[in-house]
C-alpha cells in the first residue's frame, strides 16, 4: 500500500465528520466545493486528498457520500477493531473513556489503568480500571498498539516508557510534557491550551468585529 | 491592524510551544529550519508566517527566541487578561479548568457554570461553579467574550444560545454537535475522537513499520 503523508492523514477524520453530518441530513452526493465550505479547507486540497485515496468523484457531479465515507474509514483502518489502552483514570481519562463509549466507534478504549489503588476496579466508559502492574500483560493479551496518556505531567514519561516496552507504538499524549521515546514509537501530543490561545486572537479589542467564522 | 488568516492564527500557538521548550532548554536563537523540525511545518511556511507578524529574523542568523515569543503572544493578545467562561463542570470541564489553572497562562477560566445544583459552589481549578441563572450577569460583569462548552451534546445548543445572548462571541465547543449561531459568533469545535481516528492509520497491520514520527 501507498503511505500517505501525515498532514493528509490528519485531514481524513475532518472529511469523515463533514460527510457524517451531511448523511445525517439526508444528502447523498457532495461536491468538493461543499466539502470545502464545511471544512474550511480548499477545494483543490480536498480533490488532491481524495484523488490520493483512489479518486471516487465523477466530474461535474461530485462524490457519493456513502462510498467516500466507507473508503476513508477503510484507509484509516476504522473498518476493523482498533483497541486502545488508556492510562490515567482521572477527570480527563474518565471524560475520554465515556465519550469514546458513547460514540460506539473505532478506535475503542478497551483497557484502562491507574496508579491509584482506590481507582482500580472502577468502571469508566466501557473499561474497568486496572492496576499499573497489569499493564504489560493486558496490552500483550489484547494485542493493543495504541494508547492514550492522561496522567499528570511528572508521571507521563514513565508511563510512556512502560507503554513502549509493552508494545504500544502509537501514543496520544495529553500531558503537557515532551516525551522522549525510541525510534519507531509515534507520539501525537494534544495540548488543550493551544486551542484557547489561538482563539484569544479573535477577542483582541482592536480586531475588526468578528472577521468571519 | 492587519487581520491574519485563520490557518496562520492556528499555527501561532504551535510556534509558542516550540519556542517555550527551546527557551526552557537554554536556547537563545532559533532558525526557521529548527522550528520546522520541531513543529512538522515547512521552513518556508514558518518564514512566511513570521514575516507576516513583522519579520524579526536576521538572515543567516535566525530569530531571537524571547523577542519572537513576546511578539507572537502580543499578536494573539495573550499579553493581557483574557477571561474565559466554562459551561459544564463534569469530568471534562473539571479537567480543563484544573489544567488551565496549572498553566497560569492566558486565556484564563475565571467563571464556571453548571445546571446541576449539587455542583454549584464547588471549586474547579481557579473557578467556583455557579448556577446557570447567574451566567448572563457574571459574563456581563466580567466582560467575558470567550466561553468553553463542555456539556453533554443535547444541552450544547441551548448553552451556546445563552452564551451568545450574554455577549460571548468566541466559543470553544467540546460537545459532539454542530451548533447553529448568529453571524458574528465564532465557534471552534474540538472533537477528541478525531485525534484517535487519524492515529488508527498508523496501526494498520499492512502499513510498513512506523513511517517516521
Short mmCIF file of C-alpha atoms in Angstrom, two decimals:
data_model
loop_
_atom_site.label_atom_id
_atom_site.label_comp_id
_atom_site.label_asym_id
_atom_site.label_seq_id
_atom_site.Cartn_x
_atom_site.Cartn_y
_atom_site.Cartn_z
CA UNK A 1 0.00 0.00 0.00
CA UNK A 2 0.95 3.61 -0.50
CA UNK A 3 1.92 5.52 2.64
CA UNK A 4 0.03 8.80 2.97
CA UNK A 5 1.70 11.96 4.26
CA UNK A 6 0.88 12.74 7.92
CA UNK A 7 -0.79 16.04 7.04
CA UNK A 8 -3.21 14.24 4.71
CA UNK A 9 -3.95 11.54 7.31
CA UNK A 10 -4.89 14.30 9.77
CA UNK A 11 -7.45 15.70 7.36
CA UNK A 12 -9.28 12.41 6.77
CA UNK A 13 -11.25 12.48 10.06
CA UNK A 14 -12.26 16.06 9.20
CA UNK A 15 -13.81 14.80 5.96
CA UNK A 16 -15.46 11.90 7.81
CA UNK A 17 -17.08 14.30 10.26
CA UNK A 18 -18.44 16.52 7.47
CA UNK A 19 -19.69 13.51 5.46
CA UNK A 20 -21.41 12.10 8.54
CA UNK A 21 -23.24 15.36 9.15
CA UNK A 22 -24.36 15.57 5.52
CA UNK A 23 -25.51 11.96 5.53
CA UNK A 24 -27.47 12.61 8.75
CA UNK A 25 -29.13 15.46 6.87
CA UNK A 26 -30.25 13.08 4.11
CA UNK A 27 -27.70 14.17 1.50
CA UNK A 28 -26.32 11.56 -0.95
CA UNK A 29 -23.80 13.40 -3.13
CA UNK A 30 -21.27 16.07 -2.25
CA UNK A 31 -19.03 18.35 -4.32
CA UNK A 32 -15.52 19.32 -3.32
CA UNK A 33 -16.77 22.92 -3.09
CA UNK A 34 -19.39 21.92 -0.49
CA UNK A 35 -16.82 19.94 1.46
CA UNK A 36 -14.55 22.97 1.32
CA UNK A 37 -17.25 25.28 2.69
CA UNK A 38 -17.92 22.89 5.55
CA UNK A 39 -14.34 22.03 6.49
CA UNK A 40 -12.56 25.32 5.82
CA UNK A 41 -10.08 23.54 3.51
CA UNK A 42 -9.69 24.47 -0.15
CA UNK A 43 -11.49 22.52 -2.91
CA UNK A 44 -8.13 21.96 -4.53
CA UNK A 45 -6.71 20.38 -1.36
CA UNK A 46 -9.77 18.20 -0.95
CA UNK A 47 -9.69 16.97 -4.56
CA UNK A 48 -6.00 16.19 -4.17
CA UNK A 49 -6.52 14.26 -0.93
CA UNK A 50 -9.44 12.27 -2.26
CA UNK A 51 -7.68 11.51 -5.53
CA UNK A 52 -4.84 10.07 -3.46
CA UNK A 53 -7.33 7.64 -1.90
CA UNK A 54 -8.31 6.32 -5.29
CA UNK A 55 -10.49 9.02 -6.88
CA UNK A 56 -14.21 8.45 -6.49
CA UNK A 57 -15.53 11.73 -7.89
CA UNK A 58 -17.44 12.00 -11.13
CA UNK A 59 -16.54 15.22 -12.90
CA UNK A 60 -19.32 17.79 -12.55
CA UNK A 61 -21.34 15.51 -10.27
CA UNK A 62 -19.36 15.03 -7.09
CA UNK A 63 -18.70 12.25 -4.64
CA UNK A 64 -21.13 9.65 -3.34
CA UNK A 65 -21.13 10.30 0.39
CA UNK A 66 -21.58 6.67 1.45
CA UNK A 67 -18.83 5.29 -0.81
CA UNK A 68 -16.43 8.09 0.06
CA UNK A 69 -17.05 7.69 3.80
CA UNK A 70 -16.52 3.94 3.63
CA UNK A 71 -13.30 4.40 1.67
CA UNK A 72 -11.89 6.92 4.13
CA UNK A 73 -12.78 4.64 7.03
CA UNK A 74 -11.04 1.75 5.27
CA UNK A 75 -7.93 3.83 4.60
CA UNK A 76 -7.79 4.83 8.27
CA UNK A 77 -8.30 1.19 9.27
CA UNK A 78 -11.54 2.05 11.06
CA UNK A 79 -13.36 -0.82 9.35
CA UNK A 80 -11.93 -3.23 11.91
CA UNK A 81 -11.42 -3.33 15.68
CA UNK A 82 -8.77 -0.85 16.84
CA UNK A 83 -8.28 -1.44 20.57
CA UNK A 84 -6.81 1.38 22.67
CA UNK A 85 -5.41 1.44 26.19
CA UNK A 86 -6.00 4.45 28.43
CA UNK A 87 -3.54 5.28 31.21
CA UNK A 88 -4.88 7.70 33.82
CA UNK A 89 -8.43 7.45 35.14
CA UNK A 90 -8.69 10.99 36.49
CA UNK A 91 -11.16 13.58 35.22
CA UNK A 92 -9.68 13.76 31.73
CA UNK A 93 -9.30 9.98 31.33
CA UNK A 94 -12.83 9.40 32.58
CA UNK A 95 -14.23 12.02 30.19
CA UNK A 96 -12.34 10.49 27.26
CA UNK A 97 -13.45 6.94 28.06
CA UNK A 98 -17.11 7.88 28.48
CA UNK A 99 -17.10 9.93 25.32
CA UNK A 100 -15.43 7.08 23.46
CA UNK A 101 -18.08 4.65 24.65
CA UNK A 102 -20.93 6.97 23.71
CA UNK A 103 -19.63 7.22 20.13
CA UNK A 104 -19.62 3.45 19.65
CA UNK A 105 -16.92 3.85 17.00
CA UNK A 106 -13.35 2.80 16.41
CA UNK A 107 -10.75 3.17 17.85
CA UNK A 108 -12.21 1.82 21.09
CA UNK A 109 -10.82 2.20 24.61
CA UNK A 110 -10.86 -1.39 25.85
CA UNK A 111 -8.50 -1.18 28.81
CA UNK A 112 -7.78 1.47 31.45
CA UNK A 113 -5.01 1.73 34.03
CA UNK A 114 -4.32 3.94 37.03
CA UNK A 115 -1.62 4.01 39.70
CA UNK A 116 -4.16 5.00 42.37
CA UNK A 117 -5.37 1.86 44.21
CA UNK A 118 -8.76 3.44 45.05
CA UNK A 119 -9.49 3.79 41.32
CA UNK A 120 -8.74 0.17 40.47
CA UNK A 121 -11.94 -1.76 39.80
CA UNK A 122 -13.95 1.34 38.86
CA UNK A 123 -15.84 1.31 35.58
CA UNK A 124 -15.13 4.28 33.28
CA UNK A 125 -16.92 4.13 29.94
CA UNK A 126 -16.54 0.61 28.58
CA UNK A 127 -13.34 -0.15 30.52
CA UNK A 128 -12.62 -1.31 34.06
CA UNK A 129 -9.67 0.44 35.68
CA UNK A 130 -6.77 -1.92 36.43
CA UNK A 131 -3.55 -1.56 38.37
CA UNK A 132 -0.39 -0.44 36.51
CA UNK A 133 1.16 -3.83 37.30
CA UNK A 134 -1.30 -5.42 34.88
CA UNK A 135 -0.48 -3.04 32.01
CA UNK A 136 2.11 -5.12 30.15
CA UNK A 137 0.12 -8.34 30.43
CA UNK A 138 -3.19 -6.87 29.31
CA UNK A 139 -1.67 -4.96 26.38
CA UNK A 140 0.07 -8.09 25.15
CA UNK A 141 -3.01 -10.26 25.64
CA UNK A 142 -5.30 -7.88 23.75
CA UNK A 143 -2.75 -7.03 21.05
CA UNK A 144 -3.03 -3.30 21.78
CA UNK A 145 -0.70 -0.98 19.86
CA UNK A 146 -2.34 2.40 20.59
CA UNK A 147 -2.51 4.11 23.98
CA UNK A 148 -3.72 7.38 25.48
CA UNK A 149 -1.64 9.07 28.19
CA UNK A 150 -3.89 11.09 30.52
CA UNK A 151 -1.72 11.22 33.63
CA UNK A 152 -0.16 14.26 35.37
CA UNK A 153 2.94 15.65 33.64
CA UNK A 154 5.51 14.28 36.14
CA UNK A 155 4.29 10.69 35.55
CA UNK A 156 3.97 10.87 31.76
CA UNK A 157 7.49 9.85 30.73
CA UNK A 158 7.48 6.77 32.95
CA UNK A 159 4.08 5.74 31.64
CA UNK A 160 5.23 6.26 28.05
CA UNK A 161 8.27 4.07 28.67
CA UNK A 162 6.10 1.32 30.13
CA UNK A 163 3.73 1.50 27.18
CA UNK A 164 6.57 1.34 24.66
CA UNK A 165 8.09 -1.67 26.38
CA UNK A 166 4.66 -3.32 26.43
CA UNK A 167 4.44 -2.98 22.65
CA UNK A 168 2.45 0.22 22.11
CA UNK A 169 3.96 2.16 19.21
CA UNK A 170 1.33 4.87 18.73
CA UNK A 171 0.70 7.19 21.68
CA UNK A 172 -1.74 10.06 22.13
CA UNK A 173 -0.30 12.23 24.88
CA UNK A 174 -2.42 14.74 26.81
CA UNK A 175 0.25 15.50 29.44
CA UNK A 176 1.92 18.90 28.88
CA UNK A 177 5.40 17.44 28.52
CA UNK A 178 7.62 16.50 25.59
CA UNK A 179 8.18 12.74 25.69
CA UNK A 180 11.42 11.05 24.68
CA UNK A 181 10.78 7.69 23.05
CA UNK A 182 12.65 5.10 21.00
CA UNK A 183 12.55 5.30 17.20
CA UNK A 184 9.52 3.60 15.81
CA UNK A 185 7.23 4.91 18.54
CA UNK A 186 4.97 7.67 17.29
CA UNK A 187 3.73 10.27 19.76
CA UNK A 188 0.99 12.72 19.00
CA UNK A 189 0.66 15.50 21.58
CA UNK A 190 -2.68 17.11 22.33
CA UNK A 191 -2.41 20.44 24.09
CA UNK A 192 -5.82 21.75 25.04
CA UNK A 193 -4.32 25.13 25.96
CA UNK A 194 -3.32 25.76 22.35
CA UNK A 195 -6.92 25.90 21.20
CA UNK A 196 -7.66 28.63 23.73
CA UNK A 197 -4.51 30.55 22.83
CA UNK A 198 -5.43 30.66 19.14
CA UNK A 199 -8.96 31.81 19.97
CA UNK A 200 -7.64 34.68 22.09
CA UNK A 201 -6.75 36.41 18.82
CA UNK A 202 -10.43 36.79 17.99
CA UNK A 203 -11.26 38.70 21.17
CA UNK A 204 -8.50 41.26 20.70
CA UNK A 205 -10.25 44.54 21.42
CA UNK A 206 -8.65 46.16 18.37
CA UNK A 207 -9.65 43.43 15.90
CA UNK A 208 -12.35 44.49 13.43
CA UNK A 209 -15.61 42.92 14.61
CA UNK A 210 -15.50 39.18 14.16
CA UNK A 211 -13.95 38.55 10.72
CA UNK A 212 -15.96 35.53 9.55
CA UNK A 213 -16.36 32.24 11.37
CA UNK B 1 -4.16 46.22 12.41
CA UNK B 2 -3.87 43.59 9.73
CA UNK B 3 -6.22 40.62 10.10
CA UNK B 4 -4.37 37.30 9.90
CA UNK B 5 -5.84 34.29 8.09
CA UNK B 6 -7.37 31.69 10.45
CA UNK B 7 -4.91 29.00 9.37
CA UNK B 8 -1.97 31.21 10.34
CA UNK B 9 -3.56 32.09 13.69
CA UNK B 10 -3.87 28.37 14.42
CA UNK B 11 -0.14 27.87 13.89
CA UNK B 12 0.96 30.64 16.28
CA UNK B 13 0.41 28.60 19.48
CA UNK B 14 2.39 25.78 17.85
CA UNK B 15 5.35 28.14 17.48
CA UNK B 16 4.87 29.40 21.04
CA UNK B 17 5.03 25.84 22.35
CA UNK B 18 8.23 25.07 20.45
CA UNK B 19 9.86 28.36 21.48
CA UNK B 20 8.95 27.73 25.12
CA UNK B 21 10.58 24.31 25.03
CA UNK B 22 13.74 25.69 23.44
CA UNK B 23 13.89 28.53 25.95
CA UNK B 24 13.48 26.05 28.79
CA UNK B 25 16.46 24.22 27.29
CA UNK B 26 18.57 27.39 27.49
CA UNK B 27 18.49 28.22 23.79
CA UNK B 28 18.50 31.89 22.71
CA UNK B 29 18.34 31.88 18.91
CA UNK B 30 16.39 29.64 16.56
CA UNK B 31 16.42 29.15 12.79
CA UNK B 32 13.31 28.51 10.71
CA UNK B 33 14.81 25.11 9.88
CA UNK B 34 14.95 24.18 13.57
CA UNK B 35 11.41 25.40 14.13
CA UNK B 36 10.38 23.32 11.14
CA UNK B 37 11.99 20.19 12.53
CA UNK B 38 10.25 20.68 15.85
CA UNK B 39 6.79 21.61 14.60
CA UNK B 40 6.47 19.48 11.47
CA UNK B 41 5.75 22.60 9.39
CA UNK B 42 7.92 23.67 6.46
CA UNK B 43 10.64 26.34 6.87
CA UNK B 44 9.01 28.24 4.05
CA UNK B 45 5.65 28.31 5.84
CA UNK B 46 7.29 29.40 9.06
CA UNK B 47 9.26 32.21 7.43
CA UNK B 48 6.07 33.39 5.72
CA UNK B 49 4.06 33.35 8.97
CA UNK B 50 6.73 35.15 10.96
CA UNK B 51 7.30 37.73 8.23
CA UNK B 52 3.57 38.47 8.43
CA UNK B 53 4.00 39.30 12.11
CA UNK B 54 6.62 41.89 11.32
CA UNK B 55 9.77 39.96 10.39
CA UNK B 56 12.24 39.54 13.24
CA UNK B 57 14.73 37.20 11.63
CA UNK B 58 18.27 38.18 10.77
CA UNK B 59 19.34 36.48 7.54
CA UNK B 60 21.71 33.62 8.23
CA UNK B 61 21.34 34.03 12.00
CA UNK B 62 17.76 33.28 12.90
CA UNK B 63 15.21 34.57 15.35
CA UNK B 64 15.73 35.67 18.93
CA UNK B 65 13.51 33.31 20.88
CA UNK B 66 12.47 35.79 23.57
CA UNK B 67 11.55 38.59 21.14
CA UNK B 68 9.75 36.24 18.81
CA UNK B 69 7.80 34.63 21.65
CA UNK B 70 6.77 38.02 23.05
CA UNK B 71 5.66 39.19 19.61
CA UNK B 72 3.54 36.10 18.99
CA UNK B 73 1.96 36.47 22.41
CA UNK B 74 1.18 40.11 21.68
CA UNK B 75 -0.34 39.26 18.30
CA UNK B 76 -2.55 36.65 19.94
CA UNK B 77 -3.48 39.15 22.64
CA UNK B 78 -2.00 36.93 25.35
CA UNK B 79 -0.11 39.87 26.85
CA UNK B 80 -3.27 40.94 28.68
CA UNK B 81 -6.01 39.27 30.72
CA UNK B 82 -8.26 37.11 28.54
CA UNK B 83 -11.09 35.89 30.77
CA UNK B 84 -12.97 32.74 29.75
CA UNK B 85 -16.24 31.24 30.98
CA UNK B 86 -16.62 27.46 31.24
CA UNK B 87 -20.05 25.86 30.99
CA UNK B 88 -20.22 22.28 32.22
CA UNK B 89 -18.43 21.19 35.39
CA UNK B 90 -18.40 17.46 34.65
CA UNK B 91 -15.24 15.40 34.17
CA UNK B 92 -14.12 17.24 31.04
CA UNK B 93 -14.89 20.71 32.39
CA UNK B 94 -13.12 19.93 35.64
CA UNK B 95 -10.06 18.60 33.81
CA UNK B 96 -9.95 21.69 31.57
CA UNK B 97 -10.28 24.11 34.47
CA UNK B 98 -7.62 22.40 36.58
CA UNK B 99 -5.25 22.19 33.65
CA UNK B 100 -5.87 25.85 32.85
CA UNK B 101 -5.10 26.84 36.42
CA UNK B 102 -1.90 24.78 36.49
CA UNK B 103 -0.60 26.55 33.38
CA UNK B 104 -1.03 30.01 34.92
CA UNK B 105 -1.32 31.48 31.44
CA UNK B 106 -3.86 33.35 29.36
CA UNK B 107 -6.65 32.81 28.44
CA UNK B 108 -7.84 32.11 31.97
CA UNK B 109 -11.02 30.33 33.06
CA UNK B 110 -12.45 32.79 35.57
CA UNK B 111 -16.06 31.61 35.78
CA UNK B 112 -17.74 28.18 35.64
CA UNK B 113 -21.40 27.24 35.36
CA UNK B 114 -23.39 24.04 35.67
CA UNK B 115 -27.09 23.17 35.55
CA UNK B 116 -26.66 20.55 38.28
CA UNK B 117 -27.49 22.09 41.69
CA UNK B 118 -25.16 19.69 43.55
CA UNK B 119 -22.19 21.09 41.56
CA UNK B 120 -22.92 24.72 42.36
CA UNK B 121 -20.45 26.08 44.89
CA UNK B 122 -17.76 23.52 44.07
CA UNK B 123 -14.27 24.79 43.28
CA UNK B 124 -12.79 23.52 39.98
CA UNK B 125 -9.38 24.93 39.17
CA UNK B 126 -9.48 28.67 39.82
CA UNK B 127 -13.27 28.96 39.36
CA UNK B 128 -16.24 28.38 41.62
CA UNK B 129 -19.17 26.66 39.91
CA UNK B 130 -22.28 28.85 39.69
CA UNK B 131 -25.86 28.21 38.66
CA UNK B 132 -26.85 28.76 35.02
CA UNK B 133 -29.18 31.54 36.14
CA UNK B 134 -26.12 33.61 37.01
CA UNK B 135 -24.49 33.16 33.59
CA UNK B 136 -25.67 36.32 31.85
CA UNK B 137 -24.98 38.56 34.83
CA UNK B 138 -21.48 37.22 35.52
CA UNK B 139 -20.42 37.31 31.86
CA UNK B 140 -21.56 40.91 31.54
CA UNK B 141 -19.96 41.94 34.83
CA UNK B 142 -16.59 40.39 33.96
CA UNK B 143 -16.67 41.47 30.30
CA UNK B 144 -16.18 37.89 29.13
CA UNK B 145 -16.28 37.27 25.35
CA UNK B 146 -14.86 33.75 25.19
CA UNK B 147 -16.52 30.58 26.51
CA UNK B 148 -15.93 26.84 26.59
CA UNK B 149 -18.87 24.48 26.11
CA UNK B 150 -18.26 21.20 27.96
CA UNK B 151 -21.82 19.98 28.42
CA UNK B 152 -23.50 16.85 27.03
CA UNK B 153 -24.49 17.08 23.35
CA UNK B 154 -28.25 17.53 23.93
CA UNK B 155 -27.64 20.62 26.07
CA UNK B 156 -24.99 22.27 23.88
CA UNK B 157 -27.20 24.30 21.53
CA UNK B 158 -29.19 25.82 24.39
CA UNK B 159 -25.99 26.71 26.23
CA UNK B 160 -24.50 28.24 23.08
CA UNK B 161 -27.61 30.38 22.60
CA UNK B 162 -27.42 31.59 26.19
CA UNK B 163 -23.74 32.44 25.79
CA UNK B 164 -24.33 34.33 22.56
CA UNK B 165 -27.16 36.35 24.12
CA UNK B 166 -24.92 37.09 27.11
CA UNK B 167 -22.31 38.58 24.78
CA UNK B 168 -19.84 35.76 24.15
CA UNK B 169 -18.80 35.80 20.50
CA UNK B 170 -15.98 33.23 20.55
CA UNK B 171 -16.91 29.69 21.61
CA UNK B 172 -14.81 26.57 22.02
CA UNK B 173 -17.21 23.64 21.74
CA UNK B 174 -16.34 20.16 23.01
CA UNK B 175 -19.85 18.73 22.56
CA UNK B 176 -20.11 16.44 19.51
CA UNK B 177 -22.79 18.51 17.82
CA UNK B 178 -22.82 21.17 15.12
CA UNK B 179 -24.02 24.43 16.66
CA UNK B 180 -26.14 26.97 14.82
CA UNK B 181 -25.27 30.51 15.87
CA UNK B 182 -25.89 34.07 14.70
CA UNK B 183 -23.40 35.73 12.35
CA UNK B 184 -20.56 37.28 14.25
CA UNK B 185 -20.30 34.40 16.72
CA UNK B 186 -17.28 32.23 16.02
CA UNK B 187 -17.41 28.58 17.05
CA UNK B 188 -14.38 26.34 17.10
CA UNK B 189 -15.25 22.66 17.54
CA UNK B 190 -12.88 20.29 19.29
CA UNK B 191 -13.58 16.65 18.57
CA UNK B 192 -11.35 14.42 20.66
CA UNK B 193 -12.43 11.37 18.63
CA UNK B 194 -10.78 12.78 15.51
CA UNK B 195 -7.32 12.52 17.01
CA UNK B 196 -7.83 8.83 17.67
CA UNK B 197 -9.27 8.24 14.20
CA UNK B 198 -6.25 9.76 12.50
CA UNK B 199 -3.89 7.70 14.65
CA UNK B 200 -5.67 4.47 13.71
CA UNK B 201 -3.96 4.76 10.34
CA UNK B 202 -0.59 4.13 11.95
CA UNK B 203 -1.62 0.81 13.47
CA UNK B 204 -2.94 -0.61 10.21
CA UNK B 205 -1.44 -4.07 10.14
CA UNK B 206 -0.43 -3.69 6.48
CA UNK B 207 1.37 -0.36 6.95
CA UNK B 208 5.15 -0.57 6.61
CA UNK B 209 6.58 -0.43 10.13
CA UNK B 210 6.12 3.01 11.63
CA UNK B 211 6.95 5.50 8.85
CA UNK B 212 8.63 8.22 10.87
CA UNK B 213 7.26 10.07 13.84
#
